[in-house]
XYZ file of C-alpha atoms in Angstrom:
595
model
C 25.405 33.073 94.739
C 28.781 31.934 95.630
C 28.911 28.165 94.450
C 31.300 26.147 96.160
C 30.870 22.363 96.550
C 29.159 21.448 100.224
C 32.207 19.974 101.026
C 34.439 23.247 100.093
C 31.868 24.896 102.322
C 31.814 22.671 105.000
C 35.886 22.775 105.347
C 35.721 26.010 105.341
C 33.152 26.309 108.113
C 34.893 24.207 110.318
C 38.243 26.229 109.407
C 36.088 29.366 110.498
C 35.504 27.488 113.666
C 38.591 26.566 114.960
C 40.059 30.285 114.028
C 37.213 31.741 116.095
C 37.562 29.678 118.907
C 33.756 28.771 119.261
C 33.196 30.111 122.493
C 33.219 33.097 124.467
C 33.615 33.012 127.870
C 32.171 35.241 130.230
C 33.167 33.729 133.848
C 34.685 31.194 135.285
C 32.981 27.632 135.350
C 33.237 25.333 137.916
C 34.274 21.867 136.518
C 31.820 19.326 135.806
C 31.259 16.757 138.673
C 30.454 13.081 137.933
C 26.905 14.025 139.516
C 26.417 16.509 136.929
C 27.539 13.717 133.978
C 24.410 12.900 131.693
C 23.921 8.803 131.579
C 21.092 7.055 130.586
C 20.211 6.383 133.853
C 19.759 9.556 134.607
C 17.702 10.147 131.031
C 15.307 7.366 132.201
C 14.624 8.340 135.729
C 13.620 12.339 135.462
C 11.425 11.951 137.987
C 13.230 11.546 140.153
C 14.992 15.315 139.618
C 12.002 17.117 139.462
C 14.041 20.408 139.557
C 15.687 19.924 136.523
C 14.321 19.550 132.856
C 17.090 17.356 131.441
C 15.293 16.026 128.217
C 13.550 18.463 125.182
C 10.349 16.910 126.131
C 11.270 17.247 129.671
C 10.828 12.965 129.997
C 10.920 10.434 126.885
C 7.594 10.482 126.876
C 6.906 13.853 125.627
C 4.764 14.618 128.564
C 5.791 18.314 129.177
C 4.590 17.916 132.912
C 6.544 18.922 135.831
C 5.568 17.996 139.428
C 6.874 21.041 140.732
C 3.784 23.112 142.908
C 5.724 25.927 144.649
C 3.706 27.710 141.438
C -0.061 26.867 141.816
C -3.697 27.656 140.897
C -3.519 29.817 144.552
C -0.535 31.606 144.347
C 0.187 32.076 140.282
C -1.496 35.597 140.177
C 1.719 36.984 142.247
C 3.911 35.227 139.336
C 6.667 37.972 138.421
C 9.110 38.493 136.260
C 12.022 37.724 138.167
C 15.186 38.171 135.621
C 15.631 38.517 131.777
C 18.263 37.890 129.700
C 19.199 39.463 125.999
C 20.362 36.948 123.742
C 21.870 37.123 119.526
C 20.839 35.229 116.796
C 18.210 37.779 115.261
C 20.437 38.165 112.215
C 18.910 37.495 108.912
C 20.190 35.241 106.463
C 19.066 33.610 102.817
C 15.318 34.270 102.186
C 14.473 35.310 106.001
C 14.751 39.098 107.366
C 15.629 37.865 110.889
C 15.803 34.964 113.110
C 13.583 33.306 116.103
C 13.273 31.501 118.615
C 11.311 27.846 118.939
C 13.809 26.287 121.629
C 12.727 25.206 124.942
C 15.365 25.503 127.703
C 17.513 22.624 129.301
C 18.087 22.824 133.388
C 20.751 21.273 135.599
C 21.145 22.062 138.738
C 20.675 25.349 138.161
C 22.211 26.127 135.251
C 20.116 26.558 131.758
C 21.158 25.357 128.072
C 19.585 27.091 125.111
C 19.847 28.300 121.835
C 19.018 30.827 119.260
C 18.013 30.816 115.733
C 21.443 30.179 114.277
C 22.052 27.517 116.782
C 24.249 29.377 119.102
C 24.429 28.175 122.812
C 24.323 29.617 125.390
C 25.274 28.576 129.120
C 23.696 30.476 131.888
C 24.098 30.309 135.637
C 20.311 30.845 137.621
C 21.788 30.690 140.843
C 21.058 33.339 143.124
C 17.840 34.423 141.877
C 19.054 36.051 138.800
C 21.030 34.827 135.642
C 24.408 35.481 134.343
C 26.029 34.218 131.228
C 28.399 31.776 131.530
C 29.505 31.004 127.880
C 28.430 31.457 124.446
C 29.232 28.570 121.614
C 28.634 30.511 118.260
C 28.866 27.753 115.687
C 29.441 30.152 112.831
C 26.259 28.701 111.213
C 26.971 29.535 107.023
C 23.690 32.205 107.284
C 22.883 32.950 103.476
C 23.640 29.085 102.259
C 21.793 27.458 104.673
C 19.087 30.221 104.978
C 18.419 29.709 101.800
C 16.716 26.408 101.481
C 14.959 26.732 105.448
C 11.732 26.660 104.310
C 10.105 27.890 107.621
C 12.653 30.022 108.946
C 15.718 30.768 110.806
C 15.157 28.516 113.906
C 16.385 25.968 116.309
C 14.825 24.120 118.974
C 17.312 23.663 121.557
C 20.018 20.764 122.659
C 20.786 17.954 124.647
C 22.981 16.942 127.330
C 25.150 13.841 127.264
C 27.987 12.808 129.461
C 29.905 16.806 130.068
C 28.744 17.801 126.623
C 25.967 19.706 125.228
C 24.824 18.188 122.268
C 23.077 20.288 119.616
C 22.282 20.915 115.490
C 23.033 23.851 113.552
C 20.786 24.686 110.381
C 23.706 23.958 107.991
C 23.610 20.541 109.102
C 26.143 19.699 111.682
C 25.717 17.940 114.946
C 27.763 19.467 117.530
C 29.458 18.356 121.091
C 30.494 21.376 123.139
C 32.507 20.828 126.463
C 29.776 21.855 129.354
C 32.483 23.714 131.351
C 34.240 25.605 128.982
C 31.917 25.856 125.828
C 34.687 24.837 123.438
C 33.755 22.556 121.022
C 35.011 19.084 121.396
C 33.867 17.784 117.944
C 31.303 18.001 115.012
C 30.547 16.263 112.124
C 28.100 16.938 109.131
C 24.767 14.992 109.199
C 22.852 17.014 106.577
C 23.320 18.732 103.131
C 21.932 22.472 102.219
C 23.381 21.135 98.826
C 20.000 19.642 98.836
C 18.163 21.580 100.513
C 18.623 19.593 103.592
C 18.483 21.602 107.204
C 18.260 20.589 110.602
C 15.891 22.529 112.610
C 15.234 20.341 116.003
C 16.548 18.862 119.063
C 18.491 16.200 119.214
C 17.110 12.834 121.147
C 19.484 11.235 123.352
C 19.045 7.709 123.152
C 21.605 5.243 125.071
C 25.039 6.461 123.326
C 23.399 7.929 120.301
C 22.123 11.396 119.265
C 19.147 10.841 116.804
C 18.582 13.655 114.179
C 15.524 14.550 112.545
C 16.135 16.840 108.738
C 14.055 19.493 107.458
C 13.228 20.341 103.873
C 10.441 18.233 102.343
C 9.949 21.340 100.290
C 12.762 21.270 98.260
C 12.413 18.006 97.350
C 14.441 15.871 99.405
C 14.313 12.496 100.769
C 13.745 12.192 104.209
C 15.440 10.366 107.185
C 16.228 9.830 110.789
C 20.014 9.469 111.674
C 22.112 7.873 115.073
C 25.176 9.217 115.394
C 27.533 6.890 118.367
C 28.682 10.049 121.193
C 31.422 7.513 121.821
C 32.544 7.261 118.454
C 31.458 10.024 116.572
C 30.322 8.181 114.046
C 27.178 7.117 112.615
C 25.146 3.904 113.794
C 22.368 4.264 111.529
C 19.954 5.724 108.596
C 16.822 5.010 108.413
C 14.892 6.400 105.001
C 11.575 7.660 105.684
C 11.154 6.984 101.907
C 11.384 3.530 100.685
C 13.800 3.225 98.257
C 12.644 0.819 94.907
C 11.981 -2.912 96.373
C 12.026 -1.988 99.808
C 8.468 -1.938 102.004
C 6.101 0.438 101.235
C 7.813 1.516 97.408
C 4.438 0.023 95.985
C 2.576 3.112 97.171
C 4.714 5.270 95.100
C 2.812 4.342 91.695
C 3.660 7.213 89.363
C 6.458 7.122 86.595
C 8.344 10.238 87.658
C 10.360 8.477 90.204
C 8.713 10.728 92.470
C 9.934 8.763 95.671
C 13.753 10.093 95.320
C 12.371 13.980 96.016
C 8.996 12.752 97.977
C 9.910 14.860 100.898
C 8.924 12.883 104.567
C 11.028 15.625 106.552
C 11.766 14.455 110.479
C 12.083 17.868 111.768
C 10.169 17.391 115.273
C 11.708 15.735 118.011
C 10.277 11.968 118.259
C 10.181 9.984 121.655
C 11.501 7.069 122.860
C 9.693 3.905 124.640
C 12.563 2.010 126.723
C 10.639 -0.562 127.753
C 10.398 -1.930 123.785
C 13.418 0.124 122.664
C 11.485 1.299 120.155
C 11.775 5.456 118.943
C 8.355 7.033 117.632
C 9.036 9.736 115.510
C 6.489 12.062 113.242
C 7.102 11.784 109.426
C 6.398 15.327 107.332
C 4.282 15.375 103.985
C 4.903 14.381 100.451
C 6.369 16.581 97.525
C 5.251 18.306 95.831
C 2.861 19.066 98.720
C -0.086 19.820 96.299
C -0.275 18.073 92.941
C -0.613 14.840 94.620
C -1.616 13.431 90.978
C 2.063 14.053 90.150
C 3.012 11.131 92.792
C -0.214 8.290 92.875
C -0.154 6.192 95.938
C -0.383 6.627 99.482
C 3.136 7.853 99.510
C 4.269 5.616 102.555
C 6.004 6.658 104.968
C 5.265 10.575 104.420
C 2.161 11.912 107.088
C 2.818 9.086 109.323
C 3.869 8.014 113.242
C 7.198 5.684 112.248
C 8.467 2.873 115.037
C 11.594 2.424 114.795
C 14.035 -0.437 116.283
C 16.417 2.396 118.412
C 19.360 0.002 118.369
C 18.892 -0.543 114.395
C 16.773 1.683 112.609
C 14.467 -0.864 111.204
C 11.477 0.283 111.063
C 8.692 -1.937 113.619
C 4.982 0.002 112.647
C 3.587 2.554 111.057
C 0.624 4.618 110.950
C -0.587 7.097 108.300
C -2.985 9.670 108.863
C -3.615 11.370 105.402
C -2.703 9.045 102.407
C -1.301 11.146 99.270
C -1.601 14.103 100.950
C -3.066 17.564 98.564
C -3.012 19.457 101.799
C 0.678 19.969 103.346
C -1.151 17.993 106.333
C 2.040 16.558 107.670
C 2.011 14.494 110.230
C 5.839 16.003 112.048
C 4.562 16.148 115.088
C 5.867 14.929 118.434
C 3.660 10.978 119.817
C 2.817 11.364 123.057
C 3.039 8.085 125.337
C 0.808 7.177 127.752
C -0.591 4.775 129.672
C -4.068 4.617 130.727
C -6.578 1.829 132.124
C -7.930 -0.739 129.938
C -10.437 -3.777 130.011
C -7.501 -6.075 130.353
C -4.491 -3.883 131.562
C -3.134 -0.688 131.095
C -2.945 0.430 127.181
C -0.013 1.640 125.239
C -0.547 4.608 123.769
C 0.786 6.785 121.183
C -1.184 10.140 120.813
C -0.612 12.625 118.371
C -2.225 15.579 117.386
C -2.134 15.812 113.934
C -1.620 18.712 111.281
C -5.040 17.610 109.635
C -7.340 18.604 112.327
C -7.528 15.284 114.249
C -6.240 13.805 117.340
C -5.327 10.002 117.433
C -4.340 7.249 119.618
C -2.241 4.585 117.953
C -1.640 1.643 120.181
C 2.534 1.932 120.654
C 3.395 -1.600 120.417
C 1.876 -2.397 117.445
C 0.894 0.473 115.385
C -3.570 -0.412 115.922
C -5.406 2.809 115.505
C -7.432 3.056 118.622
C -9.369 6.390 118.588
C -9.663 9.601 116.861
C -11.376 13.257 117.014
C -11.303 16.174 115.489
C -9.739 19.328 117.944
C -10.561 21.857 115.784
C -13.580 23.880 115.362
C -13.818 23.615 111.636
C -12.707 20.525 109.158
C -13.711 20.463 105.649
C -11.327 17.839 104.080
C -13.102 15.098 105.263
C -16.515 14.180 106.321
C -14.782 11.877 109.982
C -12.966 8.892 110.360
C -13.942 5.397 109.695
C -13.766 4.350 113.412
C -12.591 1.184 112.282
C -9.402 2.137 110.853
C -9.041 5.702 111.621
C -8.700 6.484 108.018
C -10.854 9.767 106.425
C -14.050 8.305 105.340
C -13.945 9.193 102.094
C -10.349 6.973 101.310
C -10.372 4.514 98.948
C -7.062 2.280 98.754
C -7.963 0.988 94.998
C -7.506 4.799 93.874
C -4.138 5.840 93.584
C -4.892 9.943 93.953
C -7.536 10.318 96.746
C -9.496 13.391 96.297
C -11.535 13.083 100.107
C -14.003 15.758 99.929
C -13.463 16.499 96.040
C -15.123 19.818 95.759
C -12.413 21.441 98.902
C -9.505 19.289 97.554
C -6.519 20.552 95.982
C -6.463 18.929 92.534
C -5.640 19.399 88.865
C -9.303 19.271 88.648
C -9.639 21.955 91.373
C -7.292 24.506 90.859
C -7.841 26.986 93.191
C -9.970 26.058 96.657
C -9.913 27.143 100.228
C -9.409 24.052 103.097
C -10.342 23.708 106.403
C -7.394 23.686 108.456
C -5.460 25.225 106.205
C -1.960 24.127 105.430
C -0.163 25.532 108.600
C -2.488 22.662 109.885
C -4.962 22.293 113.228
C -1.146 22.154 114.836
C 1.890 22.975 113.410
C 5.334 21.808 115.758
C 4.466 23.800 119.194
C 4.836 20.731 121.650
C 1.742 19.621 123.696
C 1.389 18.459 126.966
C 0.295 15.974 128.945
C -1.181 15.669 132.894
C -0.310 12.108 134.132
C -2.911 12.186 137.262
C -6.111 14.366 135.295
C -5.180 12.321 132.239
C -5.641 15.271 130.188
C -3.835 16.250 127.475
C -3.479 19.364 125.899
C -2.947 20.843 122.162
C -1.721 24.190 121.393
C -4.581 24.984 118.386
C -4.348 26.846 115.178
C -8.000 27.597 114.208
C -7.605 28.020 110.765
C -8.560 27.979 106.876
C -6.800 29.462 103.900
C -6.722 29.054 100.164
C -4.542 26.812 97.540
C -3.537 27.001 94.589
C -1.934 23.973 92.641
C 0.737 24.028 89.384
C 1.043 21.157 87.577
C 4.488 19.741 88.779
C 6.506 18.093 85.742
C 9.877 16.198 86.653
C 11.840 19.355 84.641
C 10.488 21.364 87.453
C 12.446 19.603 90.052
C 16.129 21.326 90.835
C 18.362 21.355 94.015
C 17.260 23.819 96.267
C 14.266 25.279 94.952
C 10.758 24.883 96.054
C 8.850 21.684 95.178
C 5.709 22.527 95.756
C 3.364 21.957 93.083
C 1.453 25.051 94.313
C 1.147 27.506 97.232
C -1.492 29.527 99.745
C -2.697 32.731 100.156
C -4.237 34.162 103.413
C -7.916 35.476 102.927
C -9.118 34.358 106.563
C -8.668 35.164 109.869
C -6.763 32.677 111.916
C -7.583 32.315 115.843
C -6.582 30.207 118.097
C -7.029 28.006 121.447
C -5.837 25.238 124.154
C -7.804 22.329 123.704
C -7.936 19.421 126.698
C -8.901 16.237 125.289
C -9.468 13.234 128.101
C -7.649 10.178 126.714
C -9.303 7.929 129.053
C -12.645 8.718 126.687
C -11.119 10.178 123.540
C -13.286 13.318 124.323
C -12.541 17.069 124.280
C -12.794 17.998 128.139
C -12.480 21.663 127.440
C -11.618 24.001 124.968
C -9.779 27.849 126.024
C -10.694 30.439 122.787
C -7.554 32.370 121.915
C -7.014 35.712 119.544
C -4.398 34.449 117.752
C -3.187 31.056 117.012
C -0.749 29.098 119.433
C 2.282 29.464 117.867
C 4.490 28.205 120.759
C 3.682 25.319 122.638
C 2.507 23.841 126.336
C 3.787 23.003 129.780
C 1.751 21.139 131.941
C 2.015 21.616 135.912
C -0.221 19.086 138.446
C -2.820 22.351 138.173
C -1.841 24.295 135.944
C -1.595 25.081 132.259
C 1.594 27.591 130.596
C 1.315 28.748 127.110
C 1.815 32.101 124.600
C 0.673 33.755 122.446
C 2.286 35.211 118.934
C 1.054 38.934 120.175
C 3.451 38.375 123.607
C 1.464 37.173 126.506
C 2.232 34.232 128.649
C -0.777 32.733 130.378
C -1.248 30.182 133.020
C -4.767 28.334 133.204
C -6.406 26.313 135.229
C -5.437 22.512 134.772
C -9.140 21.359 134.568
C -11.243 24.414 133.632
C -8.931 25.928 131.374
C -9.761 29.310 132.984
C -6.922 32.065 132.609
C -5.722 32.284 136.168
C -2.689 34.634 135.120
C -1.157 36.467 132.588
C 1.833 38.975 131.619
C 2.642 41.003 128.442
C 6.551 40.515 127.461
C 6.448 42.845 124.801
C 7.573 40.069 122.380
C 5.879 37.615 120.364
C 6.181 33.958 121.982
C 6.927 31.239 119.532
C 8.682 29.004 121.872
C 7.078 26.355 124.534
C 7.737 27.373 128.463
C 8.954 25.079 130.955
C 9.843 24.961 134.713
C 13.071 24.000 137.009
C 14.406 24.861 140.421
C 17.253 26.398 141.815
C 18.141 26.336 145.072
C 14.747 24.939 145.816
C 12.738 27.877 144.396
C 10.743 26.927 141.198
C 10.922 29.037 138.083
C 8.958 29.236 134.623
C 11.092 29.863 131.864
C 10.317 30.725 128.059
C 12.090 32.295 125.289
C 10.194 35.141 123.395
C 11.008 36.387 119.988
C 8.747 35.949 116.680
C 10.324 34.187 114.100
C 9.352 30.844 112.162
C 7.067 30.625 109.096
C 4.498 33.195 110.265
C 5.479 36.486 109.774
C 7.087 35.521 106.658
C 4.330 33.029 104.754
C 0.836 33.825 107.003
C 0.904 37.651 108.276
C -1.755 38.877 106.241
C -4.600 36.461 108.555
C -3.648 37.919 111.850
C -2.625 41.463 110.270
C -2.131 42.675 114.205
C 0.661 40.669 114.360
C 2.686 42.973 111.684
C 3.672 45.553 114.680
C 5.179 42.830 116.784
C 9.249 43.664 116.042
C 11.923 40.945 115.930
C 13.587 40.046 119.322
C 15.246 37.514 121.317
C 15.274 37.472 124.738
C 14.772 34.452 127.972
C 12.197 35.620 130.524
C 12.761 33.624 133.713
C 9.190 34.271 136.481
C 9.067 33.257 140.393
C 6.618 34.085 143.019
């Protein structure tokens, strides 16, 4: 392989950028009002455009809901397909055959915002009932170098708007700011380093001025972080480690003699949320490396499988919460906190919920990091015996033992070479989003049902190199893997229903006042009933869905949107446990539904 510095690369890149011109553009725009500028005032008060979808998570929050009812439990069964639109970024590149797509679209006044697996975006006008391309930004993402060390495929999640630019990551690393109206690129700058094995894979949080970037790659050993880069400036506020360097807080629980810590992984590759009212960003932290010879790195291994608060003006970290001290499982903990409110004996209580890779759901209180409830929302856990309802911690953890073993004859070990665990490593939910209904305070997990087998290697420091796996082991697929939506009631901590799927739920939720949206990897899209969970509607795209849907209006008619195309970590590292799912091809195209 070709092995020029990052920073030869990077020039050229950006040399490759400016030849090409960046965009393509495919009809005239009309320029950008001051109404159509992104501000934070507009970022904190979604509500009050319920047409558009103007944040990833459609609020800070990470809600998913939309108040739009044009599209209800009545009416969905006449849901139709009402345009589609072809898009690129199916290329292959590295170790992956072709690319997907995870993104969820962005809406403004009826125009969308998304992206493909390479990170291309594209502008598209939804006006008139049908769409038409506007531009294309092609970033000229360096394919086989940065393919190379994406350890769960050729994705990217979507963008951001900001002012009369589209903000958005490419996997090689770069933050981008592309003019709104013409899809030229008005600046980038590098945030993260394929040199070691550093990618970015999410969507970027807009926060006040700053665009906060998650990385990807706890697998190849690198040490994780959160980043703020100043939209004014273009240049970076803050870093924040998610892996204490030595003498900082929470280096004690990294008690081996390997230096572990400076490759101990704690990727950031979800999208966190943000909690204005204590200006405090919650973001999921990934797992430890190597992910399963957790005897090579004793401790708890702060702050990997945890919910991190962090100061949004500073960085400095406020709380955090682990789930799964010294992880043997790959049970990260990347996913998106939920905030809500609900009643309480003396007020309303702060809430952070997350649904975690490990099988269980938790409430953290948000202000100060208090476990308040947990439950398992799969079928099947064999890891642990519960939670100590206490603390929320597994049962079987013991802080004066520096490798936890949990339930010792299912755990991963140098004593247990070989064993099958219960979820298995892809987790009870991987990224797919959930979603959350404000007035039936239900909230609701996309669900892998799942088992599979591990084996560990004995990781020795020598076996650490730049871009290569770190590991320390790896699964195999003997079981089949189903799926489901799962409601759990917040106000009780209960499961309120439960929706059996054939495959797992690969892509995500969107949550309507009475309905329910959501996929499946085989290429139906399926609308439920808020509160029974009964399938009320469903269509066939021919694709597999890996990406969450969402909703907007144009010209006061409400649409559901979703990207289909299979890509990600599945048909590539878990295929053989939903062997079906070999004959769905590679594709990439938006499906856009009305009534």
């Amino acid at each position: 392989m070709d092995r020029f510095s990052g920073h030869s690369r990077m020039l050229s890149r950006v040399c490759l950028l400016a030849l090409a011109g960046a965009a393509t553009s495919v009809m005239g725009a009309l320029p950008v009002s001051a109404a159509d500028e992104v501000n934070q005032e507009r970022l904190l008060n979604v509500d009050k455009e319920p047409g558009n979808w103007l944040h990833h998570h459609q609020n800070y929050s990470a809600h998913r809901f939309s108040t739009l009812k044009e599209v209800n439990r009545e009416n969905v069964k006449n849901l139709k397909v009402a345009w589609t639109m072809h898009l690129g970024g199916i290329e292959g590149g590295g170790i992956w055959s072709h690319g997907g797509l995870e993104g969820t679209p962005i809406a403004e006044n009826g125009f969308l915002y998304v992206t493909d697996g390479w990170g291309s975006v594209y502008k598209i006008d939804a006006h008139g009932g049908r769409g038409v391309l506007v531009w294309k930004m092609d970033p000229k993402t360096d394919r086989d170098w940065a393919g190379a060390v994406a350890c769960c495929g050729v994705d990217n999640r979507g963008v951001a708007l900001w002012g009369d630019l589209v903000i958005s990551h490419t996997l090689d690393g770069r933050l981008i700011a592309t003019n709104k109206e013409t899809g030229q690129v008005a600046w980038q700058r590098t945030v993260a380093d394929p040199d070691k094995g550093e990618v970015i894979t999410g969507a970027p949080l807009i926060v006040k001025n700053m665009a906060i970037t998650g990385v990807a790659g706890a697998e190849y050993g690198i040490r994780g972080w959160i980043a703020a880069t100043d939209l004014a400036t273009q240049k970076e506020v803050w870093r924040t480690h998610t892996i204490p360097g030595k003498g900082e807080p929470g280096s004690d629980t990294w008690k081996d003699s390997n230096n572990a810590a400076a490759a101990g992984g704690g990727s950031t590759w979800v999208t966190g949320t943000y909690d204005p009212a204590t200006d405090t960003i919650i973001w999921g932290i990934g797992n430890p490396g190597p992910d399963w010879d957790n005897a090579y790195r004793p401790g708890d291994n702060l702050y990997t499988d945890s919910s991190l608060a962090l100061d949004a003006t500073t960085g400095k970290i406020k709380w955090h919460y682990q789930h799964t001290p010294n992880d043997p499982y790959d049970y990260d903990s990347v996913a998106e906190n939920v905030l809500v409110d609900i009643p309480g004996p003396s007020g309303p209580r702060k809430l952070a919920l997350e649904a975690d890779r490990n099988g269980f759901a938790y409430a953290i209180d948000r202000n100060t990091g208090k476990f308040v409830w947990g439950l398992p929302f799969v079928k099947k856990v064999t890891w642990t015996k519960g939670l100590d309802a206490e603390t929320g911690k597994p049962i079987e953890y013991d802080p004066n033992k520096p490798v936890q073993t949990y339930v010792a004859s299912v755990t991963p070990s140098r004593d247990n070479m070989e064993t099958d665990i219960c979820p298995g490593n892809m987790g009870g939910k991987n990224w797919p989003p959930t979603a959350y209904n404000p007035d039936l305070k239900l909230w609701y997990i996309p669900v892998i049902e799942s088992c599979n087998r591990i084996k560990v290697e004995v990781a020795t420091p020598d076996k650490l190199k730049p871009r290569e796996f770190w590991t320390g082991g790896g699964p195999s697929q003997p079981f089949k893997i189903t799926g489901s939506v799962t409601a759990i009631d917040v106000t009780t901590g209960k499961i309120a229903g439960k929706m059996e799927t054939p495959f797992p739920n690969l892509g995500g939720i969107l949550a309507t006042p009475d309905l329910v949206f959501s996929g499946q990897p085989s290429g139906e899209v399926m609308a439920l009933d808020a509160k029974s969970l009964q399938k009320l509607w469903e269509f066939n795209t021919g694709g597999g869905v890996n990406a969450p849907p969402m909703t907007f209006t144009v010209d006061g008619k409400q649409y559901v949107a979703i990207l289909v195309g299979l890509g990600g970590a599945w048909d590539k590292w878990f295929i053989d446990s939903t062997p079906e799912l070999k004959k769905i091809q590679p594709g990439s195209m938006l499906y856009v539904f009305a009534l």
